[in-house]
mmCIF file of the C-alpha atoms, coordinates in Angstrom:
data_MODEL
# 
_entry.id   MODEL 
# 
loop_
_atom_site.group_PDB 
_atom_site.id 
_atom_site.type_symbol 
_atom_site.label_atom_id 
_atom_site.label_alt_id 
_atom_site.label_comp_id 
_atom_site.label_asym_id 
_atom_site.label_entity_id 
_atom_site.label_seq_id 
_atom_site.pdbx_PDB_ins_code 
_atom_site.Cartn_x 
_atom_site.Cartn_y 
_atom_site.Cartn_z 
_atom_site.occupancy 
_atom_site.B_iso_or_equiv 
_atom_site.pdbx_formal_charge 
_atom_site.auth_seq_id 
_atom_site.auth_comp_id 
_atom_site.auth_asym_id 
_atom_site.auth_atom_id 
_atom_site.pdbx_PDB_model_num 
ATOM 1   C CA . MET A 1 1   ? 9.382   28.456  2.987   1.00 0.00 ? 1   MET A CA 1 
ATOM 2   C CA . GLU A 1 2   ? 11.383  25.444  4.154   1.00 0.00 ? 2   GLU A CA 1 
ATOM 3   C CA . ARG A 1 3   ? 9.422   22.537  5.608   1.00 0.00 ? 3   ARG A CA 1 
ATOM 4   C CA . LYS A 1 4   ? 11.133  20.356  8.175   1.00 0.00 ? 4   LYS A CA 1 
ATOM 5   C CA . LEU A 1 5   ? 10.079  16.984  9.481   1.00 0.00 ? 5   LEU A CA 1 
ATOM 6   C CA . SER A 1 6   ? 9.515   17.077  13.210  1.00 0.00 ? 6   SER A CA 1 
ATOM 7   C CA . ILE A 1 7   ? 10.734  14.303  15.490  1.00 0.00 ? 7   ILE A CA 1 
ATOM 8   C CA . LYS A 1 8   ? 7.082   13.350  16.034  1.00 0.00 ? 8   LYS A CA 1 
ATOM 9   C CA . LYS A 1 9   ? 6.443   13.069  12.288  1.00 0.00 ? 9   LYS A CA 1 
ATOM 10  C CA . ILE A 1 10  ? 9.585   10.973  11.756  1.00 0.00 ? 10  ILE A CA 1 
ATOM 11  C CA . THR A 1 11  ? 8.511   8.756   14.641  1.00 0.00 ? 11  THR A CA 1 
ATOM 12  C CA . LEU A 1 12  ? 5.023   8.354   13.165  1.00 0.00 ? 12  LEU A CA 1 
ATOM 13  C CA . ILE A 1 13  ? 6.517   7.397   9.797   1.00 0.00 ? 13  ILE A CA 1 
ATOM 14  C CA . GLY A 1 14  ? 8.599   4.717   11.545  1.00 0.00 ? 14  GLY A CA 1 
ATOM 15  C CA . VAL A 1 15  ? 5.721   3.443   13.653  1.00 0.00 ? 15  VAL A CA 1 
ATOM 16  C CA . MET A 1 16  ? 3.389   3.227   10.661  1.00 0.00 ? 16  MET A CA 1 
ATOM 17  C CA . ALA A 1 17  ? 6.109   1.522   8.591   1.00 0.00 ? 17  ALA A CA 1 
ATOM 18  C CA . ALA A 1 18  ? 6.346   -1.079  11.370  1.00 0.00 ? 18  ALA A CA 1 
ATOM 19  C CA . VAL A 1 19  ? 2.552   -1.474  11.387  1.00 0.00 ? 19  VAL A CA 1 
ATOM 20  C CA . VAL A 1 20  ? 2.554   -2.001  7.590   1.00 0.00 ? 20  VAL A CA 1 
ATOM 21  C CA . PHE A 1 21  ? 5.374   -4.541  7.943   1.00 0.00 ? 21  PHE A CA 1 
ATOM 22  C CA . VAL A 1 22  ? 3.469   -6.502  10.604  1.00 0.00 ? 22  VAL A CA 1 
ATOM 23  C CA . ALA A 1 23  ? 0.143   -6.273  8.731   1.00 0.00 ? 23  ALA A CA 1 
ATOM 24  C CA . SER A 1 24  ? 1.857   -7.636  5.619   1.00 0.00 ? 24  SER A CA 1 
ATOM 25  C CA . GLN A 1 25  ? 2.761   -10.767 7.597   1.00 0.00 ? 25  GLN A CA 1 
ATOM 26  C CA . ILE A 1 26  ? -0.938  -11.618 8.037   1.00 0.00 ? 26  ILE A CA 1 
ATOM 27  C CA . GLN A 1 27  ? -1.499  -13.458 4.779   1.00 0.00 ? 27  GLN A CA 1 
ATOM 28  C CA . ILE A 1 28  ? -2.696  -16.430 2.789   1.00 0.00 ? 28  ILE A CA 1 
ATOM 29  C CA . GLN A 1 29  ? -0.053  -17.558 0.250   1.00 0.00 ? 29  GLN A CA 1 
ATOM 30  C CA . ILE A 1 30  ? -1.208  -18.534 -3.250  1.00 0.00 ? 30  ILE A CA 1 
ATOM 31  C CA . PRO A 1 31  ? 1.485   -20.450 -5.192  1.00 0.00 ? 31  PRO A CA 1 
ATOM 32  C CA . LEU A 1 32  ? 1.821   -19.596 -8.905  1.00 0.00 ? 32  LEU A CA 1 
ATOM 33  C CA . GLY A 1 33  ? 4.408   -22.081 -10.145 1.00 0.00 ? 33  GLY A CA 1 
ATOM 34  C CA . ALA A 1 34  ? 7.868   -20.594 -9.572  1.00 0.00 ? 34  ALA A CA 1 
ATOM 35  C CA . SER A 1 35  ? 6.426   -17.464 -7.948  1.00 0.00 ? 35  SER A CA 1 
ATOM 36  C CA . ALA A 1 36  ? 3.611   -16.622 -5.564  1.00 0.00 ? 36  ALA A CA 1 
ATOM 37  C CA . THR A 1 37  ? 0.958   -14.073 -4.745  1.00 0.00 ? 37  THR A CA 1 
ATOM 38  C CA . ARG A 1 38  ? -0.960  -13.603 -1.534  1.00 0.00 ? 38  ARG A CA 1 
ATOM 39  C CA . VAL A 1 39  ? -4.045  -12.205 0.102   1.00 0.00 ? 39  VAL A CA 1 
ATOM 40  C CA . HIS A 1 40  ? -3.060  -9.974  3.023   1.00 0.00 ? 40  HIS A CA 1 
ATOM 41  C CA . ILE A 1 41  ? -4.097  -6.901  5.026   1.00 0.00 ? 41  ILE A CA 1 
ATOM 42  C CA . GLY A 1 42  ? -0.913  -4.905  4.442   1.00 0.00 ? 42  GLY A CA 1 
ATOM 43  C CA . ASN A 1 43  ? -2.457  -2.828  1.650   1.00 0.00 ? 43  ASN A CA 1 
ATOM 44  C CA . GLY A 1 44  ? -5.182  -1.626  3.996   1.00 0.00 ? 44  GLY A CA 1 
ATOM 45  C CA . PHE A 1 45  ? -2.545  -0.281  6.330   1.00 0.00 ? 45  PHE A CA 1 
ATOM 46  C CA . CYS A 1 46  ? -0.673  1.313   3.414   1.00 0.00 ? 46  CYS A CA 1 
ATOM 47  C CA . LEU A 1 47  ? -3.858  3.211   2.574   1.00 0.00 ? 47  LEU A CA 1 
ATOM 48  C CA . LEU A 1 48  ? -4.316  4.054   6.251   1.00 0.00 ? 48  LEU A CA 1 
ATOM 49  C CA . CYS A 1 49  ? -0.809  5.599   6.210   1.00 0.00 ? 49  CYS A CA 1 
ATOM 50  C CA . GLY A 1 50  ? -1.930  7.982   3.466   1.00 0.00 ? 50  GLY A CA 1 
ATOM 51  C CA . LEU A 1 51  ? -5.076  8.879   5.414   1.00 0.00 ? 51  LEU A CA 1 
ATOM 52  C CA . LEU A 1 52  ? -3.366  9.378   8.776   1.00 0.00 ? 52  LEU A CA 1 
ATOM 53  C CA . LEU A 1 53  ? -0.082  10.981  7.714   1.00 0.00 ? 53  LEU A CA 1 
ATOM 54  C CA . GLY A 1 54  ? -0.860  12.631  4.384   1.00 0.00 ? 54  GLY A CA 1 
ATOM 55  C CA . PRO A 1 55  ? 0.656   11.974  0.966   1.00 0.00 ? 55  PRO A CA 1 
ATOM 56  C CA . ILE A 1 56  ? 4.429   12.227  1.554   1.00 0.00 ? 56  ILE A CA 1 
ATOM 57  C CA . ALA A 1 57  ? 4.781   10.857  5.089   1.00 0.00 ? 57  ALA A CA 1 
ATOM 58  C CA . GLY A 1 58  ? 2.088   8.266   4.404   1.00 0.00 ? 58  GLY A CA 1 
ATOM 59  C CA . GLY A 1 59  ? 3.794   7.224   1.191   1.00 0.00 ? 59  GLY A CA 1 
ATOM 60  C CA . LEU A 1 60  ? 7.145   6.879   2.946   1.00 0.00 ? 60  LEU A CA 1 
ATOM 61  C CA . SER A 1 61  ? 5.746   4.744   5.749   1.00 0.00 ? 61  SER A CA 1 
ATOM 62  C CA . ALA A 1 62  ? 3.784   2.517   3.337   1.00 0.00 ? 62  ALA A CA 1 
ATOM 63  C CA . GLY A 1 63  ? 6.752   2.120   1.005   1.00 0.00 ? 63  GLY A CA 1 
ATOM 64  C CA . LEU A 1 64  ? 9.296   1.470   3.755   1.00 0.00 ? 64  LEU A CA 1 
ATOM 65  C CA . GLY A 1 65  ? 7.185   -1.051  5.684   1.00 0.00 ? 65  GLY A CA 1 
ATOM 66  C CA . SER A 1 66  ? 6.311   -2.971  2.523   1.00 0.00 ? 66  SER A CA 1 
ATOM 67  C CA . ALA A 1 67  ? 9.848   -2.920  1.122   1.00 0.00 ? 67  ALA A CA 1 
ATOM 68  C CA . ILE A 1 68  ? 11.289  -4.178  4.417   1.00 0.00 ? 68  ILE A CA 1 
ATOM 69  C CA . PHE A 1 69  ? 8.796   -7.060  4.255   1.00 0.00 ? 69  PHE A CA 1 
ATOM 70  C CA . ASP A 1 70  ? 10.131  -7.909  0.778   1.00 0.00 ? 70  ASP A CA 1 
ATOM 71  C CA . LEU A 1 71  ? 13.767  -7.570  1.860   1.00 0.00 ? 71  LEU A CA 1 
ATOM 72  C CA . ILE A 1 72  ? 13.456  -10.277 4.526   1.00 0.00 ? 72  ILE A CA 1 
ATOM 73  C CA . ASN A 1 73  ? 11.600  -12.741 2.281   1.00 0.00 ? 73  ASN A CA 1 
ATOM 74  C CA . PRO A 1 74  ? 13.633  -14.487 -0.453  1.00 0.00 ? 74  PRO A CA 1 
ATOM 75  C CA . ILE A 1 75  ? 10.546  -14.900 -2.671  1.00 0.00 ? 75  ILE A CA 1 
ATOM 76  C CA . TYR A 1 76  ? 9.891   -11.149 -2.753  1.00 0.00 ? 76  TYR A CA 1 
ATOM 77  C CA . LEU A 1 77  ? 13.463  -9.830  -2.404  1.00 0.00 ? 77  LEU A CA 1 
ATOM 78  C CA . PRO A 1 78  ? 13.900  -8.887  -6.089  1.00 0.00 ? 78  PRO A CA 1 
ATOM 79  C CA . SER A 1 79  ? 10.637  -6.916  -5.983  1.00 0.00 ? 79  SER A CA 1 
ATOM 80  C CA . ALA A 1 80  ? 11.602  -4.643  -3.064  1.00 0.00 ? 80  ALA A CA 1 
ATOM 81  C CA . PRO A 1 81  ? 12.384  -1.519  -5.159  1.00 0.00 ? 81  PRO A CA 1 
ATOM 82  C CA . PHE A 1 82  ? 9.136   -1.917  -7.105  1.00 0.00 ? 82  PHE A CA 1 
ATOM 83  C CA . THR A 1 83  ? 7.221   -2.556  -3.896  1.00 0.00 ? 83  THR A CA 1 
ATOM 84  C CA . PHE A 1 84  ? 8.609   0.590   -2.287  1.00 0.00 ? 84  PHE A CA 1 
ATOM 85  C CA . THR A 1 85  ? 7.624   2.670   -5.311  1.00 0.00 ? 85  THR A CA 1 
ATOM 86  C CA . PHE A 1 86  ? 4.187   1.116   -5.842  1.00 0.00 ? 86  PHE A CA 1 
ATOM 87  C CA . LYS A 1 87  ? 3.158   1.221   -2.166  1.00 0.00 ? 87  LYS A CA 1 
ATOM 88  C CA . PHE A 1 88  ? 4.501   4.762   -1.848  1.00 0.00 ? 88  PHE A CA 1 
ATOM 89  C CA . LEU A 1 89  ? 2.317   5.786   -4.804  1.00 0.00 ? 89  LEU A CA 1 
ATOM 90  C CA . MET A 1 90  ? -0.711  3.948   -3.404  1.00 0.00 ? 90  MET A CA 1 
ATOM 91  C CA . ALA A 1 91  ? -0.536  5.831   -0.083  1.00 0.00 ? 91  ALA A CA 1 
ATOM 92  C CA . PHE A 1 92  ? 0.539   9.089   -1.746  1.00 0.00 ? 92  PHE A CA 1 
ATOM 93  C CA . ILE A 1 93  ? -2.470  9.132   -4.086  1.00 0.00 ? 93  ILE A CA 1 
ATOM 94  C CA . CYS A 1 94  ? -4.821  8.134   -1.273  1.00 0.00 ? 94  CYS A CA 1 
ATOM 95  C CA . GLY A 1 95  ? -3.438  10.883  0.972   1.00 0.00 ? 95  GLY A CA 1 
ATOM 96  C CA . LYS A 1 96  ? -3.390  13.484  -1.811  1.00 0.00 ? 96  LYS A CA 1 
ATOM 97  C CA . ILE A 1 97  ? -7.113  13.001  -2.450  1.00 0.00 ? 97  ILE A CA 1 
ATOM 98  C CA . ALA A 1 98  ? -8.049  12.700  1.244   1.00 0.00 ? 98  ALA A CA 1 
ATOM 99  C CA . TYR A 1 99  ? -6.158  15.917  2.087   1.00 0.00 ? 99  TYR A CA 1 
ATOM 100 C CA . SER A 1 100 ? -7.276  17.893  -0.973  1.00 0.00 ? 100 SER A CA 1 
ATOM 101 C CA . ASN A 1 101 ? -8.866  21.311  -0.478  1.00 0.00 ? 101 ASN A CA 1 
ATOM 102 C CA . GLY A 1 102 ? -8.021  21.291  3.238   1.00 0.00 ? 102 GLY A CA 1 
ATOM 103 C CA . ALA A 1 103 ? -10.062 18.140  4.029   1.00 0.00 ? 103 ALA A CA 1 
ATOM 104 C CA . LYS A 1 104 ? -7.234  16.630  6.141   1.00 0.00 ? 104 LYS A CA 1 
ATOM 105 C CA . ALA A 1 105 ? -8.748  13.126  5.777   1.00 0.00 ? 105 ALA A CA 1 
ATOM 106 C CA . GLU A 1 106 ? -11.815 14.172  7.758   1.00 0.00 ? 106 GLU A CA 1 
ATOM 107 C CA . ASN A 1 107 ? -14.278 13.803  4.857   1.00 0.00 ? 107 ASN A CA 1 
ATOM 108 C CA . PHE A 1 108 ? -15.599 10.249  4.462   1.00 0.00 ? 108 PHE A CA 1 
ATOM 109 C CA . LYS A 1 109 ? -16.297 10.631  0.743   1.00 0.00 ? 109 LYS A CA 1 
ATOM 110 C CA . LYS A 1 110 ? -12.767 11.910  -0.002  1.00 0.00 ? 110 LYS A CA 1 
ATOM 111 C CA . ASN A 1 111 ? -11.281 9.179   2.193   1.00 0.00 ? 111 ASN A CA 1 
ATOM 112 C CA . LEU A 1 112 ? -13.259 6.535   0.322   1.00 0.00 ? 112 LEU A CA 1 
ATOM 113 C CA . ILE A 1 113 ? -12.403 7.943   -3.126  1.00 0.00 ? 113 ILE A CA 1 
ATOM 114 C CA . GLY A 1 114 ? -8.748  8.331   -2.133  1.00 0.00 ? 114 GLY A CA 1 
ATOM 115 C CA . SER A 1 115 ? -8.575  4.777   -0.784  1.00 0.00 ? 115 SER A CA 1 
ATOM 116 C CA . ILE A 1 116 ? -10.238 3.289   -3.859  1.00 0.00 ? 116 ILE A CA 1 
ATOM 117 C CA . THR A 1 117 ? -8.045  5.303   -6.229  1.00 0.00 ? 117 THR A CA 1 
ATOM 118 C CA . GLY A 1 118 ? -4.883  4.368   -4.324  1.00 0.00 ? 118 GLY A CA 1 
ATOM 119 C CA . ALA A 1 119 ? -5.852  0.675   -4.251  1.00 0.00 ? 119 ALA A CA 1 
ATOM 120 C CA . VAL A 1 120 ? -6.705  0.592   -7.970  1.00 0.00 ? 120 VAL A CA 1 
ATOM 121 C CA . THR A 1 121 ? -3.441  2.373   -8.804  1.00 0.00 ? 121 THR A CA 1 
ATOM 122 C CA . TYR A 1 122 ? -1.511  -0.275  -6.905  1.00 0.00 ? 122 TYR A CA 1 
ATOM 123 C CA . VAL A 1 123 ? -3.357  -3.150  -8.602  1.00 0.00 ? 123 VAL A CA 1 
ATOM 124 C CA . ILE A 1 124 ? -2.616  -1.714  -12.055 1.00 0.00 ? 124 ILE A CA 1 
ATOM 125 C CA . LEU A 1 125 ? 1.078   -1.150  -11.247 1.00 0.00 ? 125 LEU A CA 1 
ATOM 126 C CA . TYR A 1 126 ? 1.503   -4.589  -9.653  1.00 0.00 ? 126 TYR A CA 1 
ATOM 127 C CA . LEU A 1 127 ? -0.241  -6.492  -12.455 1.00 0.00 ? 127 LEU A CA 1 
ATOM 128 C CA . SER A 1 128 ? 1.667   -4.557  -15.139 1.00 0.00 ? 128 SER A CA 1 
ATOM 129 C CA . LYS A 1 129 ? 5.034   -5.264  -13.504 1.00 0.00 ? 129 LYS A CA 1 
ATOM 130 C CA . SER A 1 130 ? 4.148   -8.935  -13.018 1.00 0.00 ? 130 SER A CA 1 
ATOM 131 C CA . TYR A 1 131 ? 3.016   -9.356  -16.626 1.00 0.00 ? 131 TYR A CA 1 
ATOM 132 C CA . ILE A 1 132 ? 6.182   -7.737  -17.994 1.00 0.00 ? 132 ILE A CA 1 
ATOM 133 C CA . SER A 1 133 ? 8.340   -9.814  -15.642 1.00 0.00 ? 133 SER A CA 1 
ATOM 134 C CA . ASP A 1 134 ? 6.565   -13.057 -16.565 1.00 0.00 ? 134 ASP A CA 1 
ATOM 135 C CA . ILE A 1 135 ? 7.168   -12.506 -20.286 1.00 0.00 ? 135 ILE A CA 1 
ATOM 136 C CA . TYR A 1 136 ? 10.540  -10.739 -20.454 1.00 0.00 ? 136 TYR A CA 1 
ATOM 137 C CA . VAL A 1 137 ? 12.338  -12.055 -17.363 1.00 0.00 ? 137 VAL A CA 1 
ATOM 138 C CA . LYS A 1 138 ? 10.805  -15.497 -16.813 1.00 0.00 ? 138 LYS A CA 1 
ATOM 139 C CA . GLY A 1 139 ? 10.181  -16.203 -20.497 1.00 0.00 ? 139 GLY A CA 1 
ATOM 140 C CA . LEU A 1 140 ? 6.583   -17.338 -20.150 1.00 0.00 ? 140 LEU A CA 1 
ATOM 141 C CA . PRO A 1 141 ? 4.415   -17.413 -23.242 1.00 0.00 ? 141 PRO A CA 1 
ATOM 142 C CA . GLN A 1 142 ? 1.792   -14.683 -23.357 1.00 0.00 ? 142 GLN A CA 1 
ATOM 143 C CA . ALA A 1 143 ? -1.034  -17.149 -22.567 1.00 0.00 ? 143 ALA A CA 1 
ATOM 144 C CA . GLY A 1 144 ? 0.806   -18.294 -19.423 1.00 0.00 ? 144 GLY A CA 1 
ATOM 145 C CA . ALA A 1 145 ? 1.467   -14.721 -18.323 1.00 0.00 ? 145 ALA A CA 1 
ATOM 146 C CA . ILE A 1 146 ? -2.201  -13.868 -18.811 1.00 0.00 ? 146 ILE A CA 1 
ATOM 147 C CA . ALA A 1 147 ? -3.304  -16.939 -16.823 1.00 0.00 ? 147 ALA A CA 1 
ATOM 148 C CA . LYS A 1 148 ? -1.009  -15.987 -13.933 1.00 0.00 ? 148 LYS A CA 1 
ATOM 149 C CA . GLY A 1 149 ? -2.211  -12.387 -14.230 1.00 0.00 ? 149 GLY A CA 1 
ATOM 150 C CA . LEU A 1 150 ? -5.824  -13.499 -13.805 1.00 0.00 ? 150 LEU A CA 1 
ATOM 151 C CA . GLN A 1 151 ? -4.895  -15.388 -10.629 1.00 0.00 ? 151 GLN A CA 1 
ATOM 152 C CA . ARG A 1 152 ? -3.068  -12.310 -9.350  1.00 0.00 ? 152 ARG A CA 1 
ATOM 153 C CA . LEU A 1 153 ? -6.042  -10.114 -10.287 1.00 0.00 ? 153 LEU A CA 1 
ATOM 154 C CA . TRP A 1 154 ? -8.296  -12.249 -8.099  1.00 0.00 ? 154 TRP A CA 1 
ATOM 155 C CA . ALA A 1 155 ? -5.981  -11.931 -5.071  1.00 0.00 ? 155 ALA A CA 1 
ATOM 156 C CA . SER A 1 156 ? -5.287  -8.247  -5.776  1.00 0.00 ? 156 SER A CA 1 
ATOM 157 C CA . SER A 1 157 ? -8.994  -7.451  -6.004  1.00 0.00 ? 157 SER A CA 1 
ATOM 158 C CA . ILE A 1 158 ? -9.607  -9.064  -2.620  1.00 0.00 ? 158 ILE A CA 1 
ATOM 159 C CA . ASN A 1 159 ? -6.639  -7.131  -1.184  1.00 0.00 ? 159 ASN A CA 1 
ATOM 160 C CA . ALA A 1 160 ? -8.015  -3.902  -2.665  1.00 0.00 ? 160 ALA A CA 1 
ATOM 161 C CA . VAL A 1 161 ? -11.532 -4.317  -1.269  1.00 0.00 ? 161 VAL A CA 1 
ATOM 162 C CA . VAL A 1 162 ? -10.328 -5.435  2.165   1.00 0.00 ? 162 VAL A CA 1 
ATOM 163 C CA . GLY A 1 163 ? -7.718  -2.671  2.161   1.00 0.00 ? 163 GLY A CA 1 
ATOM 164 C CA . VAL A 1 164 ? -10.233 0.069   1.419   1.00 0.00 ? 164 VAL A CA 1 
ATOM 165 C CA . LEU A 1 165 ? -12.538 -1.219  4.176   1.00 0.00 ? 165 LEU A CA 1 
ATOM 166 C CA . ILE A 1 166 ? -9.693  -1.355  6.711   1.00 0.00 ? 166 ILE A CA 1 
ATOM 167 C CA . ALA A 1 167 ? -8.484  2.148   5.851   1.00 0.00 ? 167 ALA A CA 1 
ATOM 168 C CA . VAL A 1 168 ? -11.810 3.992   5.835   1.00 0.00 ? 168 VAL A CA 1 
ATOM 169 C CA . LEU A 1 169 ? -13.005 2.296   9.012   1.00 0.00 ? 169 LEU A CA 1 
ATOM 170 C CA . LEU A 1 170 ? -9.796  2.653   11.028  1.00 0.00 ? 170 LEU A CA 1 
ATOM 171 C CA . VAL A 1 171 ? -9.088  6.270   10.051  1.00 0.00 ? 171 VAL A CA 1 
ATOM 172 C CA . LYS A 1 172 ? -12.357 7.314   11.677  1.00 0.00 ? 172 LYS A CA 1 
ATOM 173 C CA . ALA A 1 173 ? -11.249 5.774   14.969  1.00 0.00 ? 173 ALA A CA 1 
ATOM 174 C CA . LEU A 1 174 ? -7.543  6.644   14.824  1.00 0.00 ? 174 LEU A CA 1 
ATOM 175 C CA . LYS A 1 175 ? -7.534  10.182  13.382  1.00 0.00 ? 175 LYS A CA 1 
ATOM 176 C CA . PRO A 1 176 ? -8.880  11.851  16.583  1.00 0.00 ? 176 PRO A CA 1 
ATOM 177 C CA . ILE A 1 177 ? -6.348  9.943   18.715  1.00 0.00 ? 177 ILE A CA 1 
ATOM 178 C CA . LEU A 1 178 ? -3.500  10.963  16.412  1.00 0.00 ? 178 LEU A CA 1 
ATOM 179 C CA . LYS A 1 179 ? -4.616  14.605  16.470  1.00 0.00 ? 179 LYS A CA 1 
ATOM 180 C CA . LYS A 1 180 ? -4.479  14.651  20.275  1.00 0.00 ? 180 LYS A CA 1 
ATOM 181 C CA . SER A 1 181 ? -1.071  12.993  20.435  1.00 0.00 ? 181 SER A CA 1 
ATOM 182 C CA . ILE A 1 182 ? 0.637   15.338  17.940  1.00 0.00 ? 182 ILE A CA 1 
ATOM 183 C CA . ARG A 1 183 ? -0.191  18.551  19.766  1.00 0.00 ? 183 ARG A CA 1 
# 
């Protein structure tokens, strides 16, 4: 059985990628020496992509919107491929859990578990990549990489909590609207 993407689905992927891109602009920058981290609402909309569009389409929209954000910002430009992959996985995992056993993101408990799991997955991937980059690319001593990692953990934890709240609250309001519009 061959599955094809409909024009509506492709359009929704593009629209949600644009929403993720815009949401990623709403931020508080936190300088970390030669690099930076930030608190933002983009992750919440990445999770929302997984809840509204399912694992694959949600992952694509989250990854594309986030990677485009990185591509237009010189600070984040080198991270764009990682960002695409990590945000794709965040939304994919969220959507996979929320859509499991035919739930179609209509079960609050599955939505919450999916959002938390997706957010935690992203935090682990992001912190791991940053730690490896700090030591092997930037040449920081391990103590410096750990100190920067703790600062990133603080910002990432805030992003995760805010992201989960955004996703589980907005999906309840937006899912019925989306269902009507796709018919």
